[in-house]
Short mmCIF file of C-alpha atoms and ligand atoms in Angstrom, two decimals:
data_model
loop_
_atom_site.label_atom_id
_atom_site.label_comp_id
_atom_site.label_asym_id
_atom_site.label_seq_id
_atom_site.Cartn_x
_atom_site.Cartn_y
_atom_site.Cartn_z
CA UNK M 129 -21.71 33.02 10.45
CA UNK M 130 -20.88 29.23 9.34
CA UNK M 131 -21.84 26.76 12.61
CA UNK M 132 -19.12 24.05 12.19
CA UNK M 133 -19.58 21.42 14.44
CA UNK M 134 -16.50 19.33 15.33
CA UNK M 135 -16.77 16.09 17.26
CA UNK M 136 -14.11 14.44 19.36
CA UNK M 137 -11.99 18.07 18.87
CA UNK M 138 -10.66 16.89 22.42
CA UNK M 139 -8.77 14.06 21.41
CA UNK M 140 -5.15 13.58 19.25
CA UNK M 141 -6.29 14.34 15.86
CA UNK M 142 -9.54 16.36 16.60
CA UNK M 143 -7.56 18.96 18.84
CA UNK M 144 -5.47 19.99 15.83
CA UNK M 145 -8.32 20.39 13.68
CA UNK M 146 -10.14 22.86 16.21
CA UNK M 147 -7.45 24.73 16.39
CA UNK M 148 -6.78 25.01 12.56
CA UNK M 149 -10.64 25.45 11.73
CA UNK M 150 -10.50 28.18 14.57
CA UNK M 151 -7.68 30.08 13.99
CA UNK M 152 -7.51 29.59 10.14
CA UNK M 153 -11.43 30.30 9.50
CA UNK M 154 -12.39 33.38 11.74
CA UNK M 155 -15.53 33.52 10.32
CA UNK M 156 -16.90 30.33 11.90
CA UNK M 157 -18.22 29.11 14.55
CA UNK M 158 -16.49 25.92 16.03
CA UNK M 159 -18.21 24.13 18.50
CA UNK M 160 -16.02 21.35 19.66
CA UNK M 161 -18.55 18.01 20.59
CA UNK M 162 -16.89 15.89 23.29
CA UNK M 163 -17.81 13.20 26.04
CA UNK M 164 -14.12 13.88 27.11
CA UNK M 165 -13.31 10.15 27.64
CA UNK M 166 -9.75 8.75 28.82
CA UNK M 167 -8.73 9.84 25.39
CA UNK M 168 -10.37 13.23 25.35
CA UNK M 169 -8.39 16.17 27.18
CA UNK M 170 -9.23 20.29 26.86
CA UNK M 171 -5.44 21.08 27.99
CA UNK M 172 -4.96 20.54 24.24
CA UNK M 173 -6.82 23.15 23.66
CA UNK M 174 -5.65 25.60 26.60
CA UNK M 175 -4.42 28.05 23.72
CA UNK M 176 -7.32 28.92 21.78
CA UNK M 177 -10.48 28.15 24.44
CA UNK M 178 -11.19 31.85 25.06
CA UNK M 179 -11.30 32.80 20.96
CA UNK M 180 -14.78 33.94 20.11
CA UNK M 181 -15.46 32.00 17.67
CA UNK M 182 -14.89 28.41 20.04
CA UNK M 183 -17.19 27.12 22.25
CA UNK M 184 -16.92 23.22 23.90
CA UNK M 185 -19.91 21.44 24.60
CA UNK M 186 -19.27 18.24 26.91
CA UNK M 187 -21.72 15.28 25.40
CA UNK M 188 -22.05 11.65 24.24
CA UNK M 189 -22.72 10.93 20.24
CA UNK M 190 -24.55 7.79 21.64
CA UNK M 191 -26.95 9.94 23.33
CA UNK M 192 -29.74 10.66 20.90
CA UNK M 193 -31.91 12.98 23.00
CA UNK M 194 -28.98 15.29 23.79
CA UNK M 195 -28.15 15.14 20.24
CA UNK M 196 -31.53 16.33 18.94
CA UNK M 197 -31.45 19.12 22.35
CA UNK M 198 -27.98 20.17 20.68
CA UNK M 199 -29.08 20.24 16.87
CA UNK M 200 -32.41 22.25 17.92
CA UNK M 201 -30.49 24.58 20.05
CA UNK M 202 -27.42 25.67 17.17
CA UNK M 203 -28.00 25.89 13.72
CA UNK M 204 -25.24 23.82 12.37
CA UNK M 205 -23.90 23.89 9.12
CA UNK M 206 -21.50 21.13 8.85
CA UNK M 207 -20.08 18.52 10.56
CA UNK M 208 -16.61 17.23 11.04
CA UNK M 209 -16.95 13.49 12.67
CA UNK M 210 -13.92 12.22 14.67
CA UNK M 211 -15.33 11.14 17.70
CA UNK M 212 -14.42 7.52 18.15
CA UNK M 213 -12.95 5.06 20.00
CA UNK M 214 -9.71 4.60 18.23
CA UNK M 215 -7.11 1.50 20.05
CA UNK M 216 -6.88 -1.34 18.24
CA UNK M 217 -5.78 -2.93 21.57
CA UNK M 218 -9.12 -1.50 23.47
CA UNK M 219 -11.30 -3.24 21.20
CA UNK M 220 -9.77 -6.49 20.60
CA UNK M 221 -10.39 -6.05 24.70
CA UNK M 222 -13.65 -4.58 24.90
CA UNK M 223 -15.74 -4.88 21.36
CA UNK M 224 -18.89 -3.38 22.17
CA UNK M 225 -18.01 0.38 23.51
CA UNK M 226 -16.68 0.64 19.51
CA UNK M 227 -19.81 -0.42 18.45
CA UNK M 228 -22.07 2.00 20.40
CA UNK M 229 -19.67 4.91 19.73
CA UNK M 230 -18.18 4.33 16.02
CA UNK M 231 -21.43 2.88 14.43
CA UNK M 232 -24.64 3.91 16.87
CA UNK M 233 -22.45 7.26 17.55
CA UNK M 234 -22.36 8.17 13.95
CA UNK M 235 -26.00 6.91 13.22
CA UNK M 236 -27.41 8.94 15.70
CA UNK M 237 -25.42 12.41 14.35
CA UNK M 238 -26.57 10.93 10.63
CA UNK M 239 -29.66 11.02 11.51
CA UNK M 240 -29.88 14.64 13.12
CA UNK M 241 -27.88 15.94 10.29
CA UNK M 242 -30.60 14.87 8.21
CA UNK M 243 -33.50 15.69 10.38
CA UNK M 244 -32.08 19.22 10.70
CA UNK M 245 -30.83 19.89 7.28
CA UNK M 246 -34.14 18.45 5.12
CA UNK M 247 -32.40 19.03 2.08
CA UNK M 248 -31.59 22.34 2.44
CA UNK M 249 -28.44 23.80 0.42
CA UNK M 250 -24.72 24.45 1.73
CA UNK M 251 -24.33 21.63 4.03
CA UNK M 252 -21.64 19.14 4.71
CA UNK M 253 -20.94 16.01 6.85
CA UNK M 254 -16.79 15.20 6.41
CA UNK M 255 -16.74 11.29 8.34
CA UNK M 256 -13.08 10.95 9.23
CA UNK M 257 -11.95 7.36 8.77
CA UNK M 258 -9.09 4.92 8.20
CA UNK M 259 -7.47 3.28 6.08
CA UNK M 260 -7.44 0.36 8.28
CA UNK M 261 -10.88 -0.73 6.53
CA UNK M 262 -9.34 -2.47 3.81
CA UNK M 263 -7.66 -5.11 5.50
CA UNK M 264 -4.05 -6.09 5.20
CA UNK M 265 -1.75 -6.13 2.46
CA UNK M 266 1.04 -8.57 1.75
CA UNK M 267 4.49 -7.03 1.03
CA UNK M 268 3.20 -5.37 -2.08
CA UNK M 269 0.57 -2.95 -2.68
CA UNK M 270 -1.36 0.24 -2.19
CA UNK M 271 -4.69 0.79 -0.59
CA UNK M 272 -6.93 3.09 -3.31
CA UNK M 273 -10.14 4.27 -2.86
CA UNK M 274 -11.68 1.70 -4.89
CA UNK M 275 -9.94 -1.95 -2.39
CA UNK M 276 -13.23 -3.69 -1.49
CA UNK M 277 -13.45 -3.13 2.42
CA UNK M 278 -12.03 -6.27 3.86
CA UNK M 279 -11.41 -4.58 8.49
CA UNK M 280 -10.12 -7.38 10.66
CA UNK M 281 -10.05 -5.99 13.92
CA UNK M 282 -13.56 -5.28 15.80
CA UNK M 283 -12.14 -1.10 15.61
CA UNK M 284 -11.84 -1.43 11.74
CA UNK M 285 -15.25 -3.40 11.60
CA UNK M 286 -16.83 -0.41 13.48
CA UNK M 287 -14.96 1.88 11.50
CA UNK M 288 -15.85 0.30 8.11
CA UNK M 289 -19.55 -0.07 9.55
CA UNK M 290 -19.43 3.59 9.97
CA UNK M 291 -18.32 4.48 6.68
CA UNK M 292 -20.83 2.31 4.80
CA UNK M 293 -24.09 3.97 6.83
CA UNK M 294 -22.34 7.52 6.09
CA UNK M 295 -22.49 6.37 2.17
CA UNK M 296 -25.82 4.74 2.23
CA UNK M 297 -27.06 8.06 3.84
CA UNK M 298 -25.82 10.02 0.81
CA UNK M 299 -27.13 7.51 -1.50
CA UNK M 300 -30.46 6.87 0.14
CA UNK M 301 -31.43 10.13 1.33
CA UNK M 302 -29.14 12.40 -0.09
CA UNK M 303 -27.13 13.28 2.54
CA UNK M 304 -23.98 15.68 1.28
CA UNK M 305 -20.98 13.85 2.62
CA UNK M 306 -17.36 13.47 2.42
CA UNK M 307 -14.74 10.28 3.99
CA UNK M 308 -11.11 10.42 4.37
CA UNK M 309 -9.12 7.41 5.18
CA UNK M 310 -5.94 8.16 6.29
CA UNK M 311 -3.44 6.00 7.51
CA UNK M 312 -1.18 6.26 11.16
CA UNK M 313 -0.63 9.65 12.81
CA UNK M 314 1.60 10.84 14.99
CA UNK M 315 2.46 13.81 16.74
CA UNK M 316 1.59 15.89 20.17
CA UNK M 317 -1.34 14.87 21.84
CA UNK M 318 -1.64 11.21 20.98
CA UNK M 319 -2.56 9.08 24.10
CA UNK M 320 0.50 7.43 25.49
CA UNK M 321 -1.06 4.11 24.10
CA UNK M 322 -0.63 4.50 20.77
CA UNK M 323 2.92 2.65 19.28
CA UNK M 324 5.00 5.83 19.42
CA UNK M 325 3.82 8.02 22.28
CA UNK M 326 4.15 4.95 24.71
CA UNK M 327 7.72 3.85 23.39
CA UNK M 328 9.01 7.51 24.15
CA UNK M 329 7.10 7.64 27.60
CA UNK M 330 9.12 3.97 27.86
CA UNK M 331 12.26 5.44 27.00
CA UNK M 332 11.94 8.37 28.73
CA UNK M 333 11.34 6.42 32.34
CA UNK M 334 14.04 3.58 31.29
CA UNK M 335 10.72 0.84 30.83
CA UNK M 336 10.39 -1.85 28.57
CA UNK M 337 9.57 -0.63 25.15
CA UNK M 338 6.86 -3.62 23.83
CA UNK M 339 7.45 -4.88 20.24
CA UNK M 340 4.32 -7.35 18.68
CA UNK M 341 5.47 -10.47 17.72
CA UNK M 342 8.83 -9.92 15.77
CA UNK M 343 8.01 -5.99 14.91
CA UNK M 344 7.61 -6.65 11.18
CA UNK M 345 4.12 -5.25 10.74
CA UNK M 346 4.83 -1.86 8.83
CA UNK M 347 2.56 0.76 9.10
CA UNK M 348 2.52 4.30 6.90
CA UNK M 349 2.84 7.16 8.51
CA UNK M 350 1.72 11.00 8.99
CA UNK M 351 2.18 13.99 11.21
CA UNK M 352 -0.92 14.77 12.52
CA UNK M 353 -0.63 18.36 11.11
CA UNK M 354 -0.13 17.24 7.56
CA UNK M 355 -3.77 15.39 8.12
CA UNK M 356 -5.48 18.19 9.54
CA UNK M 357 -4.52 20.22 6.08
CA UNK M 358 -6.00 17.72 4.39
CA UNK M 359 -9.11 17.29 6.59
CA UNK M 360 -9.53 21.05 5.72
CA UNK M 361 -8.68 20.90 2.21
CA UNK M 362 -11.28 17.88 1.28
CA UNK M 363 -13.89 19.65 3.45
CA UNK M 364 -13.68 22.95 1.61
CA UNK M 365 -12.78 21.77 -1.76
CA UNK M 366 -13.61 17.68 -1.96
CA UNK M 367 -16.10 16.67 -4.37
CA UNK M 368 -19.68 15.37 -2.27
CA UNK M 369 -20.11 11.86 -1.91
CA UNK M 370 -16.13 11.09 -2.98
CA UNK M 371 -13.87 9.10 -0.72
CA UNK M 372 -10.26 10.72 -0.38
CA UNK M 373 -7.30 8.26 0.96
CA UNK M 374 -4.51 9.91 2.99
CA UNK M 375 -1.40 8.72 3.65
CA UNK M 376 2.23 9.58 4.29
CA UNK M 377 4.55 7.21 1.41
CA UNK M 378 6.04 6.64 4.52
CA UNK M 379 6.25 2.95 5.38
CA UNK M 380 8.01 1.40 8.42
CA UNK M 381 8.36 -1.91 9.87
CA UNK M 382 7.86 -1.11 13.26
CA UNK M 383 11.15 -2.41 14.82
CA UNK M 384 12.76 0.08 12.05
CA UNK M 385 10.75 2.84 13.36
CA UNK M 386 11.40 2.31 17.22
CA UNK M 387 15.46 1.84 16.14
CA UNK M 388 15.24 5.29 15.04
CA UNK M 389 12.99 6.56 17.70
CA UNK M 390 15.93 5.14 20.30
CA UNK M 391 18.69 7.02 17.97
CA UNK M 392 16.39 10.28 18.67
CA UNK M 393 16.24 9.78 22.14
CA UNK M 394 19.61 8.42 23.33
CA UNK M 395 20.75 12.05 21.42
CA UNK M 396 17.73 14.14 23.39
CA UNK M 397 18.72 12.77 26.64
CA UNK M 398 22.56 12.88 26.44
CA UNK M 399 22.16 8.96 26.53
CA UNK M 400 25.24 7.03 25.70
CA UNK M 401 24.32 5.71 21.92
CA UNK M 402 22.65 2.27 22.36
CA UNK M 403 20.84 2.64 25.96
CA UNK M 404 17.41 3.14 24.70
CA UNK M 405 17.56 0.70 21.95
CA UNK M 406 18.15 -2.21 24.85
CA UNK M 407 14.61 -1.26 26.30
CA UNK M 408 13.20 -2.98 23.45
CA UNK M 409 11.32 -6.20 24.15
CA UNK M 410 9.55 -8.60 22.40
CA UNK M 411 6.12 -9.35 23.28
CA UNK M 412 3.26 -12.05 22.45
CA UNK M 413 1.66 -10.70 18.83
CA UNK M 414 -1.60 -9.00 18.79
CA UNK M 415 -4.38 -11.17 18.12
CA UNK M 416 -5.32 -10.97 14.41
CA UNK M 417 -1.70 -8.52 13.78
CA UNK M 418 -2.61 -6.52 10.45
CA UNK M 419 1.00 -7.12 9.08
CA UNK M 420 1.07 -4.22 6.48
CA UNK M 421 -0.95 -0.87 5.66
CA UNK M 422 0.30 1.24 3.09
CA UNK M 423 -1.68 4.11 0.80
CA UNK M 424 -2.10 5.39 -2.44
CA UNK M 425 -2.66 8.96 -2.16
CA UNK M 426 -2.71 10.16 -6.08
CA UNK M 427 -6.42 11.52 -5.61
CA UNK M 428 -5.69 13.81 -3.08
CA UNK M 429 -2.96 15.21 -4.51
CA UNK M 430 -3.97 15.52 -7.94
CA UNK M 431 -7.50 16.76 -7.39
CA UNK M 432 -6.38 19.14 -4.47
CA UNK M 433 -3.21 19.52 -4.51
CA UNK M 434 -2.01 18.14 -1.17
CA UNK M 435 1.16 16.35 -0.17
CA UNK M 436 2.24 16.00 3.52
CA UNK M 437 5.29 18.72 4.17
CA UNK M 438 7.33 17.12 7.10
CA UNK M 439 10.18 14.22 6.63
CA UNK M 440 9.74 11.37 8.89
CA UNK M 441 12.82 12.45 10.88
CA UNK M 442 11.52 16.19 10.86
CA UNK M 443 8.48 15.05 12.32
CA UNK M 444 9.35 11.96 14.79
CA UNK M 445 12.21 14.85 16.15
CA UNK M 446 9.31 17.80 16.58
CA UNK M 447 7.13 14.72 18.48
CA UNK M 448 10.16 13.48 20.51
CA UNK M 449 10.54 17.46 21.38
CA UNK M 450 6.63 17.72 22.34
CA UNK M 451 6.63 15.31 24.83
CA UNK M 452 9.70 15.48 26.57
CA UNK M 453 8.73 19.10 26.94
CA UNK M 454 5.27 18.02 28.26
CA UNK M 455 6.10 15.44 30.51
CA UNK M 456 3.50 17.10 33.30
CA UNK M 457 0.48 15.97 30.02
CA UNK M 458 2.01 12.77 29.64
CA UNK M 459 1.78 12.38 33.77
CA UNK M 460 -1.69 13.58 34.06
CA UNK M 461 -3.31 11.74 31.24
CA UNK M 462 -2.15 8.72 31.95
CA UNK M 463 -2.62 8.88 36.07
CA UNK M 464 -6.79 9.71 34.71
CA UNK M 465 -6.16 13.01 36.69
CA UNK M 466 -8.68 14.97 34.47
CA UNK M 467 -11.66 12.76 34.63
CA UNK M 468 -12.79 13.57 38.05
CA UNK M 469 -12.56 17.25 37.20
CA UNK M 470 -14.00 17.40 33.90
CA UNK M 471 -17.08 15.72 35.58
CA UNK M 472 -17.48 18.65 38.14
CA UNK M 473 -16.70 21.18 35.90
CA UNK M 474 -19.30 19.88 33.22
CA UNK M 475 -20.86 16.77 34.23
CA UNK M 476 -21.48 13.69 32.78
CA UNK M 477 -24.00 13.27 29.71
P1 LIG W 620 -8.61 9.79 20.06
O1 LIG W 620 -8.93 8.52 20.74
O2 LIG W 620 -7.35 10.52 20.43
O3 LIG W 620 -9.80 10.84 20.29
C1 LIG W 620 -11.14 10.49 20.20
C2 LIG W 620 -11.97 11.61 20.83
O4 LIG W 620 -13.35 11.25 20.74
C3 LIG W 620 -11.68 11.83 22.33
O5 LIG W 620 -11.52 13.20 22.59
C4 LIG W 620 -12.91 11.24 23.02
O6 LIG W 620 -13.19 11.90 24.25
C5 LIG W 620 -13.99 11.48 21.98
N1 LIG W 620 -15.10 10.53 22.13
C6 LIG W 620 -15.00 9.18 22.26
N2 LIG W 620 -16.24 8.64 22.39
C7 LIG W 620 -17.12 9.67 22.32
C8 LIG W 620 -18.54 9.75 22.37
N3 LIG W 620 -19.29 8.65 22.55
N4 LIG W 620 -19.12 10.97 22.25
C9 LIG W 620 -18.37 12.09 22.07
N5 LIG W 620 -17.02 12.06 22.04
C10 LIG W 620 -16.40 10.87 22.15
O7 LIG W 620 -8.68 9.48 18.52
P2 LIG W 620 -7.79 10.03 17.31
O8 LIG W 620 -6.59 9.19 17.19
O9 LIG W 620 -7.67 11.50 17.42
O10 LIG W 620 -8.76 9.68 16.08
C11 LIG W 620 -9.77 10.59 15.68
C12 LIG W 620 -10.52 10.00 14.49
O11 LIG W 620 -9.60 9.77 13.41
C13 LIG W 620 -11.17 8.65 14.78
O12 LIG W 620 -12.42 8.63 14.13
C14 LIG W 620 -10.21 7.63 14.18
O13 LIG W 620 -10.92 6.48 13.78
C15 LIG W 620 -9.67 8.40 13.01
N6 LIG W 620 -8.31 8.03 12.58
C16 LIG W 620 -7.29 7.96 13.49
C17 LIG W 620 -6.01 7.64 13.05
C18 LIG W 620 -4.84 7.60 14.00
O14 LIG W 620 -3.73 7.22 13.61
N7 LIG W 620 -4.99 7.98 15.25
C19 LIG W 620 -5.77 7.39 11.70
C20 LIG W 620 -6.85 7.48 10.79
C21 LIG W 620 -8.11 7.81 11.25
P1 LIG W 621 -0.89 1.35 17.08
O1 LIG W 621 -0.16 2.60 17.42
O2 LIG W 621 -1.74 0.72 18.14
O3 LIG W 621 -1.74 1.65 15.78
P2 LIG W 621 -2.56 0.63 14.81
O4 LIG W 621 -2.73 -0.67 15.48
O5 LIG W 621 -3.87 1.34 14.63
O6 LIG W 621 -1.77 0.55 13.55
O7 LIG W 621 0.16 0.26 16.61
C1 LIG W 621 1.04 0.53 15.54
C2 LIG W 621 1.86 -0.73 15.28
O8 LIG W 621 2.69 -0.99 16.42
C3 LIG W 621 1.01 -1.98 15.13
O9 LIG W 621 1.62 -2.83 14.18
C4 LIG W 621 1.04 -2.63 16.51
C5 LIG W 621 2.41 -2.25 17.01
N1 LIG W 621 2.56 -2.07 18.48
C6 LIG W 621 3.59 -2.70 19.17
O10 LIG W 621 4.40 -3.43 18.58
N2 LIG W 621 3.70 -2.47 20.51
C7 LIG W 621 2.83 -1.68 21.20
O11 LIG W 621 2.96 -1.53 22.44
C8 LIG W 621 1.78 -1.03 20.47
C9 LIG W 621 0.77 -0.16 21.18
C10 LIG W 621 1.67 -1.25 19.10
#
């Protein structure tokens, strides 16, 4: 049996890909890696923990000794690397836990990749990244696989950090890799920090929904299940060493996007047309605002055939749907209600 570990399979992203690499590939063994911080919850996993071919291990990827316990105790065959800290916000706040998770966490499960593997055959390490390495574009462009790196905010530092040590492994020691950058998700799961969760949690309680600066900034975007298809496409059919970009062709200026988003919810909640959209208030701009990120994702479809499947509206209406049917998540994730528990039930490593 393949040994597939995933890290941060607790989080937004990572919990989809569990469950796809679970349900869709019987014939591995997922072991979901997770310190299970604020971000990090096993409820979004409650449907597929007692499959026999998942197990969750509660640990820290800064943590090299449990690391080396870990890769001496399973036989691992591959690796699929989300575990991050991932808020723009958080880091512009609080630099340094991005720097001992994105780049010392991904050193450390580098290095016991390549301390366990030793060159032996059938291996794989699949880094998921960003496409918020390259910087910012102006109101034309694409990001390709081949923009110089240019991150401006200390998450897309780390990030870009992390992505350069995963391709100097491969070069230096031979190290078979993979990277995807992919550009904004959404979806269910996503913290209530992130731009579109915490507008609907905003609209849903009649808050203030927070617009940067003047809520030009456009960002591209992708359900969340359209990039775990293409995290398990690249990782079963991408070319070692390559870099794959993913992206929606779905760019919106974020006032745009939270118009629509009201439109959504004033229907969803029998809302008289108009009452959300006079939530929305401008705030003071985030220091060092990327204004645009958009992506050119020709490799990806031409070399493997992928494209996402959902319409924006298709999407942003399933999400809307997700959380106003989970309002109990919403409530417990953001009150910390889990953290306490999770430390009982597993402890703290
Ligand atoms: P998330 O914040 O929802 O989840 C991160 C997970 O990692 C959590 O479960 C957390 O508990 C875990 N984690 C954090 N620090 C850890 C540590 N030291 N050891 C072990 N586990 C730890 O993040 P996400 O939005 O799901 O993003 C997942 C990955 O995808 C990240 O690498 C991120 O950079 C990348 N990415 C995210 C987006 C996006 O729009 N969210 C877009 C492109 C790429
Ligand atoms: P975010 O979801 O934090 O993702 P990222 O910064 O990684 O792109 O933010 C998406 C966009 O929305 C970004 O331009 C910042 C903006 N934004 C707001 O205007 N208000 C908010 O409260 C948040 C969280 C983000």
């Amino acid at each position: 049996m393949t040994t597939l570990l995933i890290t941060g399979g607790a989080g937004f992203i990572g919990s989809h890909v569990v469950r796809k690499m679970v349900m869709d590939h019987p014939d591995y063994r997922v072991l979901n890696l997770d310190q299970l911080t604020y971000a990090g919850n096993l409820e979004n996993l409650k449907d597929i923990e007692d499959r026999p071919n998942y197990q969750f291990i509660r640990g820290d990827i800064v943590n090299e000794p449990f690391l080396e316990e870990l890769f001496g105790r399973h036989q691992i065959d591959s690796v699929i690397h989300l575990a991050a800290e991932s808020h723009v916000d958080r880091s512009i706040a609080n630099p340094t836990a991005f720097i001992n998770t994105n780049i010392v966490g991904t050193v450390n499960l580098l290095n016991a990749c390549r301390q366990s593997w030793d060159g032996k055959k059938g291996k794989l390490f699949h880094h998921i990244s960003t496409d918020e390495v390259y910087g910012s574009l102006g109101s034309e462009g694409l990001f390709r696989e081949e923009t110089p790196y240019d991150p401006r905010s200390p998450y897309s530092a780390s990030k870009a950090s992390s992505d350069h040590l995963v391709r100097a492994y491969h070069h230096t020691y031979g190290l078979p890799i993979v990277i995807s950058n992919c550009s904004n998700n959404y979806g269910p799961n996503q913290f209530p920090e992130k731009l579109i969760p915490l507008a609907i949690n905003n609209i849903l309680h009649m808050k203030p929904i927070p617009i940067y600066g003047k809520g030009e900034n456009v960002r591209d975007w992708l359900y969340v299940k359209d990039h775990a298809t293409a995290i398990d496409l690249i990782f079963h059919q991408g070319t070692q060493g390559r870099t794959y970009n993913i992206g929606g062709l779905n760019e919106w200026k974020n006032i745009d996007l939270i118009r629509l988003l009201c439109r959504i919810m004033d229907q969803k909640l029998n809302r008289e047309p108009g009452i959300s959209e006079g939530l929305i208030t401008f705030v003071k701009d985030r220091a060092g605002h990327d204004l645009r990120y958009a992506i050119d994702s020709t490799r990806i479809q031409n070399e493997l055939g992928w494209k996402p499947l959902l319409t924006f509206e298709q999407g942003l209406t399933r999400t809307v749907d997700w959380y106003l049917e989970n309002e109990e998540w919403m409530r417990r994730i953001t009150s910390g209600a889990y953290q306490s528990y999770y430390d009982q039930q597993y402890g703290n490593r």
